Short mmCIF file of C-alpha atoms in Angstrom, two decimals:
data_model
loop_
_atom_site.label_atom_id
_atom_site.label_comp_id
_atom_site.label_asym_id
_atom_site.label_seq_id
_atom_site.Cartn_x
_atom_site.Cartn_y
_atom_site.Cartn_z
CA UNK A 28 27.03 109.38 95.37
CA UNK A 29 29.61 107.15 94.07
CA UNK A 30 32.84 109.50 91.69
CA UNK A 31 31.21 105.90 89.03
CA UNK A 32 28.50 106.68 87.73
CA UNK A 33 25.89 103.62 86.36
CA UNK A 34 23.12 103.83 85.70
CA UNK A 35 20.36 102.20 88.76
CA UNK A 36 18.91 99.14 86.03
CA UNK A 37 18.71 97.60 82.80
CA UNK A 38 16.15 95.50 81.21
CA UNK A 39 15.89 92.77 78.03
CA UNK A 40 14.49 89.87 77.39
CA UNK A 41 15.89 86.47 76.92
CA UNK A 42 17.58 85.80 73.84
CA UNK A 43 18.68 90.22 73.33
CA UNK A 44 21.57 92.61 74.32
CA UNK A 45 22.63 94.63 76.83
CA UNK A 46 25.05 97.38 77.45
CA UNK A 47 25.83 99.07 80.64
CA UNK A 48 27.84 102.04 81.17
CA UNK A 49 29.60 103.03 83.53
CA UNK A 50 30.75 106.63 83.25
CA UNK A 51 34.14 108.24 84.97
CA UNK A 52 36.51 111.11 85.09
CA UNK A 53 40.67 110.48 83.10
CA UNK A 54 42.34 110.44 87.23
CA UNK A 55 40.15 107.28 87.52
CA UNK A 56 38.51 105.25 84.33
CA UNK A 57 41.07 107.96 81.48
CA UNK A 58 43.61 106.45 83.05
CA UNK A 59 43.42 103.04 84.48
CA UNK A 60 42.30 99.69 83.92
CA UNK A 61 38.47 99.30 83.88
CA UNK A 62 37.22 95.56 85.83
CA UNK A 63 33.87 94.59 86.31
CA UNK A 64 31.47 91.93 88.53
CA UNK A 65 28.32 90.70 88.74
CA UNK A 66 26.47 90.72 92.43
CA UNK A 67 23.76 87.06 91.96
CA UNK A 68 21.92 88.31 95.17
CA UNK A 69 23.14 86.83 98.09
CA UNK A 70 26.22 86.48 96.81
CA UNK A 71 29.79 87.97 96.44
CA UNK A 72 30.66 89.46 93.49
CA UNK A 73 32.33 87.06 90.59
CA UNK A 74 34.83 88.83 88.27
CA UNK A 75 33.27 89.45 85.68
CA UNK A 76 35.64 91.80 82.88
CA UNK A 77 39.77 92.77 84.16
CA UNK A 78 41.82 95.20 82.22
CA UNK A 79 39.44 96.37 80.07
CA UNK A 80 38.66 94.28 78.00
CA UNK A 81 38.97 90.11 79.88
CA UNK A 82 37.47 87.41 80.74
CA UNK A 83 39.12 85.18 83.79
CA UNK A 84 38.31 81.81 83.00
CA UNK A 85 35.56 80.43 83.06
CA UNK A 86 33.59 83.76 81.84
CA UNK A 87 31.81 83.18 78.79
CA UNK A 88 32.47 85.18 75.88
CA UNK A 89 28.78 87.01 76.08
CA UNK A 90 30.63 89.33 78.74
CA UNK A 91 32.48 91.75 77.07
CA UNK A 92 34.40 95.07 77.95
CA UNK A 93 35.23 98.20 77.04
CA UNK A 94 36.80 100.71 77.15
CA UNK A 95 36.60 104.52 75.75
CA UNK A 96 38.35 108.45 76.85
CA UNK A 97 36.68 108.69 80.07
CA UNK A 98 33.73 105.81 80.14
CA UNK A 99 34.06 101.93 79.71
CA UNK A 100 30.88 99.73 78.97
CA UNK A 101 29.87 96.04 79.93
CA UNK A 102 28.32 93.92 77.55
CA UNK A 103 26.11 91.02 77.47
CA UNK A 104 24.01 89.16 74.77
CA UNK A 105 22.17 86.55 74.26
CA UNK A 106 20.83 87.07 77.90
CA UNK A 107 19.59 84.00 79.77
CA UNK A 108 17.52 84.60 83.47
CA UNK A 109 19.73 83.71 85.38
CA UNK A 110 22.12 86.62 84.46
CA UNK A 111 19.36 88.65 86.68
CA UNK A 112 21.91 90.67 89.07
CA UNK A 113 24.03 93.40 90.27
CA UNK A 114 26.83 94.36 88.00
CA UNK A 115 29.20 96.68 89.16
CA UNK A 116 32.01 98.73 87.44
CA UNK A 117 35.98 99.27 89.00
CA UNK A 118 39.13 100.77 88.79
CA UNK A 119 42.13 102.72 89.87
CA UNK A 120 41.71 106.68 91.25
CA UNK A 121 44.70 107.82 90.74
CA UNK A 122 43.76 110.92 92.75
CA UNK A 123 42.27 109.33 95.64
CA UNK A 124 45.29 106.89 95.03
CA UNK A 125 41.71 104.26 96.22
CA UNK A 126 39.48 102.22 94.28
CA UNK A 127 36.52 103.08 93.80
CA UNK A 128 33.05 101.04 92.03
CA UNK A 129 29.84 102.10 90.49
CA UNK A 130 27.22 102.40 92.02
CA UNK A 131 25.92 99.52 90.37
CA UNK A 132 22.63 98.42 88.27
CA UNK A 133 19.99 95.90 88.56
CA UNK A 134 19.98 94.39 85.84
CA UNK A 135 16.87 92.75 85.08
CA UNK A 136 15.99 89.42 82.24
CA UNK A 137 12.07 90.08 81.39
CA UNK B 76 40.97 75.99 95.77
CA UNK B 77 41.24 79.49 96.67
CA UNK B 78 39.55 79.67 99.55
CA UNK B 79 39.19 83.38 101.70
CA UNK B 80 37.69 82.81 105.50
CA UNK B 81 36.90 85.29 106.77
CA UNK B 82 36.12 86.20 110.26
CA UNK B 83 36.02 89.01 112.75
CA UNK B 84 32.38 90.13 112.58
CA UNK B 85 30.47 91.60 115.56
CA UNK B 86 28.22 93.65 117.33
CA UNK B 87 29.61 96.81 118.34
CA UNK B 88 29.23 99.84 119.86
CA UNK B 89 30.34 103.30 118.03
CA UNK B 90 32.68 104.35 119.41
CA UNK B 91 34.57 100.08 119.84
CA UNK B 92 36.97 98.74 117.99
CA UNK B 93 37.27 95.33 115.82
CA UNK B 94 40.06 93.07 114.36
CA UNK B 95 38.84 91.25 111.04
CA UNK B 96 40.86 88.57 110.08
CA UNK B 97 40.68 86.28 106.65
CA UNK B 98 42.68 83.33 106.80
CA UNK B 99 43.44 81.89 102.50
CA UNK B 100 44.12 79.05 101.12
CA UNK B 101 44.89 77.67 97.45
CA UNK B 102 47.46 79.57 95.91
CA UNK B 103 50.60 80.88 96.92
CA UNK B 104 49.18 84.00 99.32
CA UNK B 105 52.67 86.32 99.55
CA UNK B 106 52.71 86.74 95.76
CA UNK B 107 49.30 88.69 94.85
CA UNK B 108 47.66 91.87 96.79
CA UNK B 109 44.48 91.39 98.46
CA UNK B 110 41.70 94.09 99.48
CA UNK B 111 38.87 94.79 101.61
CA UNK B 112 35.72 95.47 100.38
CA UNK B 113 32.20 96.69 101.95
CA UNK B 114 28.74 96.36 100.92
CA UNK B 115 26.50 97.79 103.44
CA UNK B 116 22.62 96.26 103.50
CA UNK B 117 20.90 96.84 100.81
CA UNK B 118 24.12 99.13 98.94
CA UNK B 119 26.24 99.40 96.23
CA UNK B 120 30.27 98.15 97.04
CA UNK B 121 32.73 100.04 98.21
CA UNK B 122 35.70 99.71 97.98
CA UNK B 123 37.50 99.70 101.92
CA UNK B 124 41.83 99.15 101.65
CA UNK B 125 43.98 97.41 99.80
CA UNK B 126 47.88 95.51 100.50
CA UNK B 127 50.47 94.89 98.18
CA UNK B 128 52.20 91.82 98.00
CA UNK B 129 55.02 92.00 100.78
CA UNK B 130 52.59 94.29 102.31
CA UNK B 131 55.16 97.50 102.16
CA UNK B 132 52.13 99.66 99.94
CA UNK B 133 48.76 100.02 101.88
CA UNK B 134 45.86 101.99 100.71
CA UNK B 135 42.75 103.43 101.89
CA UNK B 136 39.44 104.69 101.27
CA UNK B 137 38.92 108.32 103.13
CA UNK B 138 36.51 106.96 104.59
CA UNK B 139 38.06 104.32 106.57
CA UNK B 140 41.59 106.69 106.52
CA UNK B 141 42.62 107.06 110.03
CA UNK B 142 40.68 104.40 111.65
CA UNK B 143 41.18 101.54 109.87
CA UNK B 144 45.05 99.42 109.73
CA UNK B 145 45.27 96.74 106.83
CA UNK B 146 48.17 94.55 107.21
CA UNK B 147 48.69 90.73 106.29
CA UNK B 148 51.08 87.78 108.02
CA UNK B 149 52.57 85.66 104.52
CA UNK B 150 53.61 83.68 107.11
CA UNK B 151 50.09 82.80 108.25
CA UNK B 152 48.65 83.58 105.07
CA UNK B 153 46.57 85.63 106.33
CA UNK B 154 45.15 89.06 106.02
CA UNK B 155 43.87 91.61 108.95
CA UNK B 156 41.63 94.85 109.12
CA UNK B 157 41.70 96.30 111.86
CA UNK B 158 39.28 98.94 112.64
CA UNK B 159 38.30 101.01 115.53
CA UNK B 160 36.15 104.68 116.69
CA UNK B 161 34.22 102.29 114.29
CA UNK B 162 30.60 104.51 113.33
CA UNK B 163 26.58 103.53 112.44
CA UNK B 164 27.69 104.39 108.60
CA UNK B 165 30.56 101.15 109.46
CA UNK B 166 28.08 98.62 109.38
CA UNK B 167 28.13 96.38 106.35
CA UNK B 168 29.26 92.21 105.19
CA UNK B 169 33.02 92.36 105.15
CA UNK B 170 34.01 91.22 102.52
CA UNK B 171 38.14 89.40 101.70
CA UNK B 172 39.54 90.16 98.60
CA UNK B 173 42.95 88.82 96.42
CA UNK B 174 43.20 90.06 93.61
CA UNK B 175 44.98 89.68 90.09
CA UNK B 176 48.27 91.66 90.59
CA UNK B 177 51.16 92.30 93.00
CA UNK B 178 50.73 96.24 93.44
CA UNK B 179 47.07 96.56 95.12
CA UNK B 180 46.30 99.30 93.24
CA UNK B 181 44.22 98.20 89.68
CA UNK B 182 42.30 97.11 91.24
CA UNK B 183 40.99 93.08 90.39
CA UNK B 184 39.31 90.73 92.68
CA UNK B 185 39.04 87.58 91.11
CA UNK B 186 38.54 85.91 94.63
CA UNK B 187 35.91 86.68 97.04
CA UNK B 188 35.36 85.56 100.93
CA UNK B 189 31.58 84.48 101.76
CA UNK B 190 31.72 87.80 103.64
CA UNK B 191 32.29 88.89 107.31
CA UNK B 192 28.80 91.19 108.91
CA UNK B 193 29.82 94.21 111.09
CA UNK B 194 27.23 95.84 112.63
CA UNK B 195 27.80 99.16 114.80
CA UNK B 196 25.02 100.06 116.17
CA UNK B 197 24.16 100.80 120.64
#
């Protein structure tokens, strides 16, 4: 069982918007930054969002992140078929003194 | 261009040992924390370990604490993961990753290697 909880799957049509939630606790999300990763099939993960809502260079502004309390959300607008991937949230857990990831969410663009 | 090249993955028997290496280039290695993340076949990401830029601070997941040791050689720009007492549940692709910061306690991995497969089986 992952320390961070994500929905196993989400789906939406091309051009639409989708959000992926990540729920934790005060020892992790509540007091630490959250990052989000995209993993396309057969490839290494790619950083999409760091420090809750910042995008690395090269990441389009269709991807956004937010955090409220002990939950975080990844938003993707103007969905494309190329966005089909697994998405993971990650953060530090101060009680564990370790990094933690969510279980991952599979995005299907119908 | 940042490059991270893992090596050392292999088939090993339960109870065996293995050392993974990650050769880094394209950035000032000694300025950034580094980490290892693994992914069991068909499963999600699991954070394994991280080390600060100087090597002075190390962190481990409970699942590997006491069995795995992370280290780095800044003069060789290489990250290591020494694994002993390997179990079947350690079977996974192991990714080396560069952190955005120097502490290793965020973690924000902005560059990843291609991964190296460790299989623990008799």
